Amino acid sequence: MTKIMVFELIAREQKCSPADLTLDTRLEDLGIDSLRAITILYQLEEQFDIEVPNERIETIVTVGDIVTNIDQLRQNSDTECHDA
Amino acid sequence: MPRRVVITGLGAVCGLGTSVDDYWTALSTGQSAIRPLGRLGEGTRISIGAVVPDFNPDQYFSSAELPLLDRFSQFALLSAREALADAGLAAGEDAVTTAAAIIGTGCGGKQTDEETYARLYKDQKTRAHPLTIPKGMPSAAASLVSQHLGIKGPVFSVSSACASAAHAVIQGRLMIQSGMVNVALVGGTDAPFTYGLLKAWEALRVVSNDTCRPFCKDRSGMVLGEGSGMLVLESEQHAVQRGTRIYAELAGCGMTSDAGHITRPDVDGIARAISNALKDAGLAADAVDYVNAHGTGTPANDSAETEALHRVFGAHANTLAVSSTKSMHGHALGAASALELIATVLAIQNNLIPPTANFTIAGDGCDLDYVPNRARAQRIDIAISNAFAFGGLNTVLVLKSLQPVPS
């Protein structure tokens, strides 16, 4: 689910097909610099109502890193909701 | 002896069109771009303005470029491209790579800022868009012009409200005179038709809902405009060496500050700026043929400007042609003095004085020849362009025709 949404968002931003992307695709190879990366993350934060901490952003290199981070943050957010 | 500085390229975007040709066609035929604002003015008491007509950014920029381009940067890029092409210069050549780009703005990227503030304050969202800073910062237009056109010399923005562009022009001229650069792209840009900014102007109670009628008895204030004007300045030697067309010499500049009231114009400050500019150009007051006035159409400006012209020019004031082209392109704030300098350049080039449009009858204390409603064919050897900003910041630019004097 997250993977599909991340792939679709990046494909839309990059004007390419989601089929052109894999989890191992490096953002740098797509021409996505740090400014564009945080713009993509901003849209995902809005979509999933999560907050990607600055220290995590520095570790994101591939499309898969975005998917993993979003999944983890969504799970944390779900847990926090259940705890509450 | 400082190097002589000439003007070799022009670019204009404003309510009168998206090219210098559109601009001059309208100015020379006395057409005004002031129209009802419609939806743009909703929720405000400002009902008219000079908006760039049918402006579609997709026509000029790719979808990859647009996310970083606030409307004020779009205007700057458009007029900068036109000015460079007009000067016969292309990105990549040495003259461009080593050039300066100094761009005035009174407002900066207000559209971007206001969209973010509306999200945060009004919609109670918790995140700002990550491009808010790079897109909205007042220097964004200068940086993006540099980036898109490959200008790698001194690049920055200048902000002094309604005199921003003139201060940018002066800065470029000083750089060329000093030998720091051979070419400088200078001008200004602003896009003030945003809800928050319109409300702020509304609150100042200086904006007319009739039209802009500079120097008239029934004048009721200024009318906002938007757009950008850019000029290519060049050392005369550089321009002659590359054999390009020269429009006119930028022969003198004057700058003063009132150190007085924050909004009320000061006759002494204005008069000193005009005198300084003429002294810088080495000209006597009676050499001036045409004054492109600041002429906002507010009661305070027009009488103060007229009084200052009397003070500097004495009896010669009565033979001056004085017009305010704001009556046609509106007050484009940080872009205004560039658009008006371009109007003055074209007046010299064509020996045709653009009129003060919407003119009815002269107001009290406004007793000069304001070239009412119809352009006038007249040889112009020397012209000045005035800009007097809120905050008491005054600029005057002197242009000299390089056309041979008819025998």
Short mmCIF file of C-alpha atoms in Angstrom, two decimals:
data_model
loop_
_atom_site.label_atom_id
_atom_site.label_comp_id
_atom_site.label_asym_id
_atom_site.label_seq_id
_atom_site.Cartn_x
_atom_site.Cartn_y
_atom_site.Cartn_z
CA MET A 1 0.00 0.00 0.00
CA THR A 2 2.69 2.51 1.06
CA LYS A 3 4.94 1.27 -1.72
CA ILE A 4 2.28 1.86 -4.37
CA MET A 5 1.56 5.37 -3.11
CA VAL A 6 5.24 6.32 -2.90
CA PHE A 7 5.94 4.94 -6.39
CA GLU A 8 2.95 6.78 -7.83
CA LEU A 9 3.94 10.07 -6.20
CA ILE A 10 7.56 9.88 -7.38
CA ALA A 11 6.48 8.81 -10.87
CA ARG A 12 4.11 11.77 -11.02
CA GLU A 13 6.83 14.17 -9.85
CA GLN A 14 9.40 12.71 -12.24
CA LYS A 15 7.01 12.36 -15.16
CA CYS A 16 7.87 8.66 -15.52
CA SER A 17 6.03 5.37 -15.03
CA PRO A 18 5.92 3.63 -11.62
CA ALA A 19 7.18 0.60 -13.57
CA ASP A 20 10.47 2.46 -14.09
CA LEU A 21 11.06 2.47 -10.31
CA THR A 22 12.32 -0.24 -7.94
CA LEU A 23 12.95 -0.14 -4.21
CA ASP A 24 16.66 0.05 -4.99
CA THR A 25 16.39 3.02 -7.35
CA ARG A 26 18.61 5.79 -5.99
CA LEU A 27 16.97 9.21 -5.74
CA GLU A 28 20.15 10.78 -7.04
CA ASP A 29 19.89 8.67 -10.20
CA LEU A 30 16.39 10.07 -10.75
CA GLY A 31 17.78 13.61 -10.52
CA ILE A 32 16.07 14.15 -7.17
CA ASP A 33 18.23 16.52 -5.10
CA SER A 34 17.73 17.20 -1.40
CA LEU A 35 15.28 20.06 -2.04
CA ARG A 36 13.10 17.87 -4.24
CA ALA A 37 13.36 14.98 -1.79
CA ILE A 38 11.99 17.07 1.07
CA THR A 39 9.22 18.31 -1.21
CA ILE A 40 8.24 14.68 -1.92
CA LEU A 41 8.44 13.84 1.78
CA TYR A 42 6.27 16.87 2.59
CA GLN A 43 3.54 15.49 0.34
CA LEU A 44 3.77 12.08 1.99
CA GLU A 45 3.69 13.67 5.45
CA GLU A 46 0.49 15.44 4.47
CA GLN A 47 -1.00 12.31 2.97
CA PHE A 48 -0.24 10.02 5.93
CA ASP A 49 -0.31 12.63 8.70
CA ILE A 50 3.14 11.69 9.94
CA GLU A 51 6.30 13.65 10.75
CA VAL A 52 9.63 12.55 9.25
CA PRO A 53 12.35 13.68 11.69
CA ASN A 54 15.34 15.55 10.22
CA GLU A 55 17.81 12.85 11.26
CA ARG A 56 15.91 10.24 9.21
CA ILE A 57 15.93 12.43 6.10
CA GLU A 58 19.71 12.33 6.02
CA THR A 59 19.63 8.51 5.75
CA ILE A 60 17.22 8.36 2.82
CA VAL A 61 19.08 7.37 -0.34
CA THR A 62 16.73 5.11 -2.30
CA VAL A 63 13.03 4.91 -3.11
CA GLY A 64 12.92 1.93 -0.76
CA ASP A 65 14.28 4.06 2.10
CA ILE A 66 11.28 6.36 1.72
CA VAL A 67 8.86 3.39 1.77
CA THR A 68 10.53 1.86 4.85
CA ASN A 69 10.55 5.14 6.77
CA ILE A 70 6.95 5.94 5.96
CA ASP A 71 5.86 2.41 6.98
CA GLN A 72 7.72 2.64 10.28
CA LEU A 73 6.34 6.08 11.07
CA ARG A 74 2.80 4.98 10.21
CA GLN A 75 3.14 1.96 12.50
CA ASN A 76 4.48 4.15 15.31
CA SER A 77 1.65 6.55 14.78
CA ASP A 78 -0.91 3.67 14.88
CA THR A 79 0.66 2.34 18.08
CA GLU A 80 0.53 5.78 19.67
CA CYS A 81 -3.13 6.03 18.73
CA HIS A 82 -3.90 2.58 20.25
CA ASP A 83 -1.90 3.45 23.38
CA ALA A 84 -3.90 6.58 23.76
CA MET B 1 36.78 60.07 -15.64
CA PRO B 2 34.27 57.26 -14.96
CA ARG B 3 33.24 55.10 -17.89
CA ARG B 4 30.12 56.13 -19.78
CA VAL B 5 27.15 53.81 -19.38
CA VAL B 6 24.62 53.15 -22.11
CA ILE B 7 21.38 51.21 -22.42
CA THR B 8 21.37 48.43 -25.00
CA GLY B 9 18.46 46.15 -24.12
CA LEU B 10 14.90 46.45 -22.82
CA GLY B 11 12.33 43.98 -21.47
CA ALA B 12 8.87 44.71 -20.09
CA VAL B 13 5.91 42.84 -18.67
CA CYS B 14 2.99 44.77 -17.18
CA GLY B 15 -0.71 45.42 -17.48
CA LEU B 16 -0.09 46.77 -20.99
CA GLY B 17 1.32 43.47 -22.29
CA THR B 18 4.13 40.97 -22.15
CA SER B 19 6.69 42.63 -24.43
CA VAL B 20 8.31 46.01 -25.00
CA ASP B 21 6.44 46.28 -28.30
CA ASP B 22 3.07 45.84 -26.55
CA TYR B 23 4.18 48.30 -23.89
CA TRP B 24 5.21 51.07 -26.26
CA THR B 25 2.21 50.62 -28.55
CA ALA B 26 -0.08 51.20 -25.57
CA LEU B 27 1.96 54.06 -24.06
CA SER B 28 2.27 55.92 -27.33
CA THR B 29 -1.47 55.74 -27.93
CA GLY B 30 -2.49 56.64 -24.39
CA GLN B 31 -4.15 53.32 -23.51
CA SER B 32 -4.61 52.50 -19.86
CA ALA B 33 -4.38 48.96 -18.49
CA ILE B 34 -6.43 49.82 -15.41
CA ARG B 35 -9.47 47.53 -15.22
CA PRO B 36 -11.88 46.06 -12.64
CA LEU B 37 -10.08 43.42 -10.59
CA GLY B 38 -13.05 41.07 -10.39
CA ARG B 39 -12.29 38.02 -8.25
CA LEU B 40 -8.75 39.22 -7.46
CA GLY B 41 -10.21 42.04 -5.40
CA GLU B 42 -12.87 39.99 -3.61
CA GLY B 43 -13.08 40.68 0.11
CA THR B 44 -11.23 43.99 -0.27
CA ARG B 45 -12.29 47.55 -1.01
CA ILE B 46 -9.79 47.69 -3.88
CA SER B 47 -11.75 47.23 -7.08
CA ILE B 48 -9.35 48.20 -9.89
CA GLY B 49 -5.76 47.51 -10.91
CA ALA B 50 -3.43 46.99 -13.86
CA VAL B 51 -3.02 43.22 -14.03
CA VAL B 52 -0.90 41.47 -16.70
CA PRO B 53 -3.59 40.38 -19.17
CA ASP B 54 -4.22 36.68 -19.85
CA PHE B 55 -0.94 35.68 -18.25
CA ASN B 56 -0.46 31.93 -18.53
CA PRO B 57 2.83 30.81 -16.94
CA ASP B 58 2.69 27.45 -18.78
CA GLN B 59 3.24 29.39 -21.98
CA TYR B 60 6.65 30.57 -20.78
CA PHE B 61 7.95 27.98 -18.31
CA SER B 62 8.19 24.20 -18.13
CA SER B 63 6.40 22.18 -15.46
CA ALA B 64 9.82 21.41 -13.97
CA GLU B 65 10.63 25.14 -13.64
CA LEU B 66 7.33 26.39 -12.28
CA PRO B 67 7.36 24.95 -8.72
CA LEU B 68 10.16 27.39 -7.80
CA LEU B 69 8.76 30.41 -9.61
CA ASP B 70 6.61 32.82 -7.64
CA ARG B 71 4.69 35.21 -9.90
CA PHE B 72 7.24 37.99 -9.22
CA SER B 73 10.05 35.71 -10.42
CA GLN B 74 8.07 34.71 -13.50
CA PHE B 75 7.73 38.36 -14.49
CA ALA B 76 11.43 39.00 -13.80
CA LEU B 77 12.52 36.06 -15.93
CA LEU B 78 10.27 37.00 -18.80
CA SER B 79 11.49 40.59 -18.98
CA ALA B 80 15.11 39.57 -18.35
CA ARG B 81 15.00 37.14 -21.29
CA GLU B 82 13.55 39.86 -23.51
CA ALA B 83 16.11 42.48 -22.42
CA LEU B 84 19.09 40.19 -23.04
CA ALA B 85 17.79 39.09 -26.44
CA ASP B 86 17.08 42.72 -27.31
CA ALA B 87 20.70 43.56 -26.50
CA GLY B 88 21.84 40.74 -28.81
CA LEU B 89 23.23 38.76 -25.89
CA ALA B 90 22.79 35.05 -25.28
CA ALA B 91 23.30 32.81 -22.26
CA GLY B 92 26.74 31.25 -22.30
CA GLU B 93 28.68 34.09 -23.89
CA ASP B 94 31.34 35.86 -21.82
CA ALA B 95 29.49 39.18 -21.67
CA VAL B 96 26.58 37.42 -19.96
CA THR B 97 28.55 35.04 -17.77
CA THR B 98 30.55 37.89 -16.26
CA ALA B 99 27.59 40.32 -16.03
CA ALA B 100 25.91 41.64 -12.91
CA ALA B 101 22.18 41.22 -12.26
CA ILE B 102 20.67 43.65 -9.77
CA ILE B 103 16.92 43.33 -9.38
CA GLY B 104 14.68 45.54 -7.29
CA THR B 105 11.55 44.36 -5.53
CA GLY B 106 9.32 46.08 -3.05
CA CYS B 107 7.33 43.03 -2.02
CA GLY B 108 9.25 39.83 -2.81
CA GLY B 109 7.38 36.57 -3.31
CA LYS B 110 4.20 37.56 -1.55
CA GLN B 111 2.02 35.01 -3.30
CA THR B 112 4.18 32.21 -1.94
CA ASP B 113 4.37 33.64 1.56
CA GLU B 114 0.65 34.29 1.74
CA GLU B 115 -0.29 30.82 0.52
CA THR B 116 1.82 29.32 3.29
CA TYR B 117 0.48 31.71 5.94
CA ALA B 118 -3.10 30.97 4.86
CA ARG B 119 -2.44 27.24 5.29
CA LEU B 120 -0.99 27.77 8.75
CA TYR B 121 -3.19 30.53 10.18
CA LYS B 122 -6.45 29.96 8.35
CA ASP B 123 -6.51 26.26 7.50
CA GLN B 124 -4.72 25.32 10.75
CA LYS B 125 -2.31 23.04 8.87
CA THR B 126 0.86 22.20 10.70
CA ARG B 127 3.36 22.15 7.85
CA ALA B 128 4.69 24.85 5.54
CA HIS B 129 5.58 23.88 1.98
CA PRO B 130 9.34 23.21 1.82
CA LEU B 131 9.79 25.64 -1.09
CA THR B 132 8.28 28.57 0.81
CA ILE B 133 11.66 30.09 1.65
CA PRO B 134 13.55 29.64 -1.65
CA LYS B 135 10.49 30.61 -3.70
CA GLY B 136 9.29 33.52 -1.59
CA MET B 137 12.52 35.19 -0.47
CA PRO B 138 12.89 38.72 -1.87
CA SER B 139 16.11 37.72 -3.64
CA ALA B 140 14.47 34.71 -5.36
CA ALA B 141 13.87 36.64 -8.59
CA ALA B 142 17.52 37.76 -8.78
CA SER B 143 18.78 34.25 -8.08
CA LEU B 144 16.47 32.62 -10.60
CA VAL B 145 17.34 35.15 -13.30
CA SER B 146 21.00 34.39 -12.62
CA GLN B 147 20.38 30.65 -12.73
CA HIS B 148 18.21 30.62 -15.86
CA LEU B 149 20.38 33.03 -17.88
CA GLY B 150 23.80 31.94 -16.64
CA ILE B 151 24.70 35.33 -15.11
CA LYS B 152 27.58 34.62 -12.72
CA GLY B 153 28.86 38.06 -11.70
CA PRO B 154 27.51 40.13 -8.79
CA VAL B 155 23.84 39.21 -8.31
CA PHE B 156 21.50 40.47 -5.61
CA SER B 157 18.21 42.19 -5.01
CA VAL B 158 17.60 45.75 -3.90
CA SER B 159 14.59 46.82 -1.89
CA SER B 160 13.49 50.40 -1.42
CA ALA B 161 9.72 50.20 -1.98
CA CYS B 162 8.69 52.20 -5.06
CA ALA B 163 12.29 53.21 -5.89
CA SER B 164 13.67 49.65 -5.78
CA ALA B 165 14.25 49.32 -9.51
CA ALA B 166 15.85 52.76 -9.82
CA HIS B 167 18.23 51.94 -6.97
CA ALA B 168 19.06 48.70 -8.82
CA VAL B 169 19.73 50.67 -12.02
CA ILE B 170 22.02 53.03 -10.13
CA GLN B 171 23.88 50.14 -8.52
CA GLY B 172 24.46 48.58 -11.95
CA ARG B 173 25.68 51.87 -13.36
CA LEU B 174 28.14 52.33 -10.49
CA MET B 175 29.52 48.84 -11.06
CA ILE B 176 30.08 49.57 -14.75
CA GLN B 177 31.55 53.01 -14.07
CA SER B 178 34.00 51.51 -11.61
CA GLY B 179 35.12 48.86 -14.09
CA MET B 180 33.84 46.00 -11.93
CA VAL B 181 31.66 44.70 -14.78
CA ASN B 182 31.05 45.60 -18.42
CA VAL B 183 27.40 44.55 -18.53
CA ALA B 184 24.63 44.73 -15.92
CA LEU B 185 21.07 43.48 -16.16
CA VAL B 186 19.07 45.81 -13.94
CA GLY B 187 15.43 46.45 -13.16
CA GLY B 188 12.64 45.45 -10.87
CA THR B 189 9.73 43.11 -10.40
CA ASP B 190 6.62 42.85 -8.24
CA ALA B 191 3.35 40.92 -8.13
CA PRO B 192 1.25 42.63 -5.45
CA PHE B 193 -2.23 41.30 -6.26
CA THR B 194 -2.48 39.01 -3.26
CA TYR B 195 -5.26 39.15 -0.69
CA GLY B 196 -3.09 40.12 2.28
CA LEU B 197 -1.20 42.79 0.40
CA LEU B 198 -4.37 44.28 -1.09
CA LYS B 199 -5.85 44.48 2.42
CA ALA B 200 -2.67 46.22 3.60
CA TRP B 201 -2.86 48.77 0.77
CA GLU B 202 -6.57 49.22 1.43
CA ALA B 203 -5.76 50.10 5.04
CA LEU B 204 -3.38 52.88 3.96
CA ARG B 205 -6.29 54.64 2.22
CA VAL B 206 -4.24 55.81 -0.72
CA VAL B 207 -5.74 53.57 -3.42
CA SER B 208 -8.30 54.93 -5.87
CA ASN B 209 -11.42 53.10 -6.96
CA ASP B 210 -11.96 55.54 -9.83
CA THR B 211 -8.77 55.38 -11.90
CA CYS B 212 -5.27 56.84 -11.76
CA ARG B 213 -5.44 60.56 -12.67
CA PRO B 214 -2.04 62.03 -11.85
CA PHE B 215 -1.93 65.80 -11.31
CA CYS B 216 -5.71 66.18 -11.75
CA LYS B 217 -8.12 68.05 -9.52
CA ASP B 218 -10.29 64.95 -9.15
CA ARG B 219 -7.39 62.55 -8.53
CA SER B 220 -8.27 60.08 -5.82
CA GLY B 221 -5.12 58.06 -5.29
CA MET B 222 -2.83 55.50 -6.80
CA VAL B 223 -3.82 52.32 -8.63
CA LEU B 224 -1.73 49.20 -8.18
CA GLY B 225 -0.06 47.48 -11.11
CA GLU B 226 2.22 44.48 -11.46
CA GLY B 227 4.99 43.31 -13.73
CA SER B 228 8.67 43.72 -14.36
CA GLY B 229 10.99 45.96 -16.31
CA MET B 230 14.59 45.05 -17.13
CA LEU B 231 17.35 46.95 -18.90
CA VAL B 232 20.76 45.93 -20.13
CA LEU B 233 23.35 48.51 -19.10
CA GLU B 234 26.75 48.40 -20.69
CA SER B 235 29.91 50.45 -20.78
CA GLU B 236 29.80 52.54 -23.93
CA GLN B 237 33.12 51.09 -25.02
CA HIS B 238 31.85 47.51 -24.67
CA ALA B 239 28.67 48.29 -26.59
CA VAL B 240 30.55 50.03 -29.39
CA GLN B 241 33.09 47.21 -29.61
CA ARG B 242 30.42 44.61 -30.16
CA GLY B 243 28.54 46.89 -32.53
CA THR B 244 25.20 46.69 -30.82
CA ARG B 245 22.39 49.24 -30.98
CA ILE B 246 22.51 51.87 -28.22
CA TYR B 247 19.19 53.32 -27.06
CA ALA B 248 20.50 56.16 -24.90
CA GLU B 249 23.15 57.10 -22.37
CA LEU B 250 22.36 56.71 -18.67
CA ALA B 251 24.07 60.00 -18.04
CA GLY B 252 23.35 60.73 -14.40
CA CYS B 253 21.79 59.50 -11.19
CA GLY B 254 20.69 61.20 -8.00
CA MET B 255 19.73 59.64 -4.69
CA THR B 256 18.58 61.30 -1.47
CA SER B 257 16.69 60.38 1.65
CA ASP B 258 14.19 62.65 3.40
CA ALA B 259 15.10 61.40 6.87
CA GLY B 260 11.58 62.56 7.62
CA HIS B 261 8.08 61.16 7.45
CA ILE B 262 7.62 57.47 6.56
CA THR B 263 4.96 58.07 3.88
CA ARG B 264 4.65 61.82 3.23
CA PRO B 265 6.79 63.05 0.33
CA ASP B 266 9.20 65.88 1.03
CA VAL B 267 9.77 68.65 -1.51
CA ASP B 268 13.32 69.27 -0.35
CA GLY B 269 14.30 65.58 -0.62
CA ILE B 270 12.83 65.34 -4.12
CA ALA B 271 14.44 68.59 -5.30
CA ARG B 272 17.84 67.54 -3.97
CA ALA B 273 17.60 64.20 -5.81
CA ILE B 274 16.83 65.96 -9.10
CA SER B 275 19.65 68.48 -8.58
CA ASN B 276 22.10 65.72 -7.67
CA ALA B 277 21.20 63.77 -10.80
CA LEU B 278 21.70 66.79 -13.06
CA LYS B 279 25.00 67.59 -11.38
CA ASP B 280 26.12 63.99 -11.81
CA ALA B 281 25.25 64.24 -15.52
CA GLY B 282 27.06 67.58 -15.79
CA LEU B 283 23.93 69.22 -17.15
CA ALA B 284 22.21 72.54 -16.53
CA ALA B 285 18.56 72.33 -15.52
CA ASP B 286 17.42 74.02 -18.72
CA ALA B 287 18.87 71.16 -20.79
CA VAL B 288 16.01 68.88 -19.72
CA ASP B 289 13.14 68.39 -22.17
CA TYR B 290 11.01 65.69 -20.58
CA VAL B 291 10.28 64.47 -17.07
CA ASN B 292 8.78 61.03 -16.57
CA ALA B 293 7.20 61.83 -13.24
CA HIS B 294 6.76 59.62 -10.22
CA GLY B 295 3.16 60.90 -10.56
CA THR B 296 1.26 58.42 -8.41
CA GLY B 297 -2.04 60.26 -8.47
CA THR B 298 -2.14 60.74 -4.70
CA PRO B 299 -2.88 64.26 -3.47
CA ALA B 300 0.39 64.34 -1.52
CA ASN B 301 2.80 63.19 -4.24
CA ASP B 302 1.62 65.19 -7.19
CA SER B 303 1.70 68.63 -5.59
CA ALA B 304 5.04 67.93 -3.84
CA GLU B 305 6.61 66.68 -7.08
CA THR B 306 5.33 69.71 -8.98
CA GLU B 307 6.69 72.07 -6.34
CA ALA B 308 10.07 70.34 -6.43
CA LEU B 309 10.20 70.68 -10.23
CA HIS B 310 9.52 74.41 -9.88
CA ARG B 311 12.25 74.70 -7.27
CA VAL B 312 14.91 72.98 -9.40
CA PHE B 313 13.95 74.18 -12.85
CA GLY B 314 12.78 77.73 -12.07
CA ALA B 315 11.28 79.43 -15.12
CA HIS B 316 12.30 76.44 -17.27
CA ALA B 317 9.70 74.31 -15.41
CA ASN B 318 7.00 75.96 -17.53
CA THR B 319 8.58 74.67 -20.74
CA LEU B 320 9.12 71.09 -19.47
CA ALA B 321 6.93 68.26 -20.68
CA VAL B 322 5.96 66.21 -17.62
CA SER B 323 3.95 62.99 -17.81
CA SER B 324 3.05 60.12 -15.53
CA THR B 325 2.82 56.78 -17.30
CA LYS B 326 1.45 55.25 -14.08
CA SER B 327 -1.88 56.44 -15.46
CA MET B 328 -1.48 53.58 -17.97
CA HIS B 329 0.57 50.78 -16.34
CA GLY B 330 -0.52 51.47 -12.75
CA HIS B 331 1.91 51.58 -9.87
CA ALA B 332 3.95 48.40 -10.17
CA LEU B 333 5.85 49.22 -6.93
CA GLY B 334 9.34 47.67 -7.11
CA ALA B 335 9.04 47.37 -10.88
CA ALA B 336 7.62 50.85 -11.42
CA SER B 337 10.83 52.82 -11.84
CA ALA B 338 12.22 50.28 -14.34
CA LEU B 339 9.04 50.34 -16.41
CA GLU B 340 9.12 54.14 -16.31
CA LEU B 341 12.79 54.30 -17.27
CA ILE B 342 11.97 52.07 -20.24
CA ALA B 343 9.11 54.43 -21.16
CA THR B 344 11.61 57.30 -21.00
CA VAL B 345 14.16 55.44 -23.13
CA LEU B 346 11.50 54.76 -25.75
CA ALA B 347 10.31 58.37 -25.61
CA ILE B 348 13.88 59.45 -26.49
CA GLN B 349 14.24 56.72 -29.11
CA ASN B 350 11.00 57.73 -30.83
CA ASN B 351 11.04 61.45 -30.00
CA LEU B 352 7.52 60.94 -28.72
CA ILE B 353 6.33 61.80 -25.22
CA PRO B 354 3.81 59.35 -23.74
CA PRO B 355 0.90 61.19 -22.17
CA THR B 356 -0.64 61.37 -18.73
CA ALA B 357 -3.78 59.36 -19.46
CA ASN B 358 -7.15 59.81 -17.72
CA PHE B 359 -6.40 63.52 -17.46
CA THR B 360 -9.33 65.84 -16.66
CA ILE B 361 -8.38 69.25 -15.25
CA ALA B 362 -5.24 70.18 -13.35
CA GLY B 363 -5.37 70.04 -9.58
CA ASP B 364 -4.44 72.76 -7.10
CA GLY B 365 -0.67 73.18 -7.03
CA CYS B 366 -0.35 71.23 -10.30
CA ASP B 367 0.43 73.87 -12.89
CA LEU B 368 2.89 72.25 -15.32
CA ASP B 369 2.47 70.83 -18.81
CA TYR B 370 1.42 67.25 -18.04
CA VAL B 371 0.97 66.16 -21.69
CA PRO B 372 -2.70 65.30 -21.15
CA ASN B 373 -4.16 62.20 -22.79
CA ARG B 374 -2.35 62.31 -26.15
CA ALA B 375 1.26 61.51 -26.93
CA ARG B 376 3.27 64.40 -28.29
CA ALA B 377 5.91 64.26 -31.02
CA GLN B 378 8.86 66.29 -29.78
CA ARG B 379 12.62 66.03 -30.06
CA ILE B 380 14.02 64.89 -26.69
CA ASP B 381 17.72 65.37 -25.99
CA ILE B 382 17.61 65.00 -22.21
CA ALA B 383 14.97 63.34 -20.05
CA ILE B 384 14.76 62.43 -16.40
CA SER B 385 12.80 59.66 -14.68
CA ASN B 386 11.68 60.21 -11.08
CA ALA B 387 10.91 57.68 -8.35
CA PHE B 388 10.13 58.63 -4.76
CA ALA B 389 9.53 55.77 -2.37
CA PHE B 390 7.72 55.37 0.91
CA GLY B 391 10.28 55.84 3.60
CA GLY B 392 11.50 59.02 1.92
CA LEU B 393 13.90 57.34 -0.53
CA ASN B 394 14.27 59.42 -3.68
CA THR B 395 15.92 58.52 -7.00
CA VAL B 396 16.27 60.39 -10.26
CA LEU B 397 17.80 58.97 -13.46
CA VAL B 398 19.02 61.14 -16.34
CA LEU B 399 18.96 59.90 -19.93
CA LYS B 400 20.76 61.53 -22.82
CA SER B 401 19.83 60.96 -26.45
CA LEU B 402 22.69 59.82 -28.67
CA GLN B 403 20.84 60.64 -31.87
CA PRO B 404 22.57 63.27 -33.95
CA VAL B 405 21.13 66.74 -33.48
CA PRO B 406 19.21 67.63 -36.66
CA SER B 407 20.90 70.39 -38.60
#
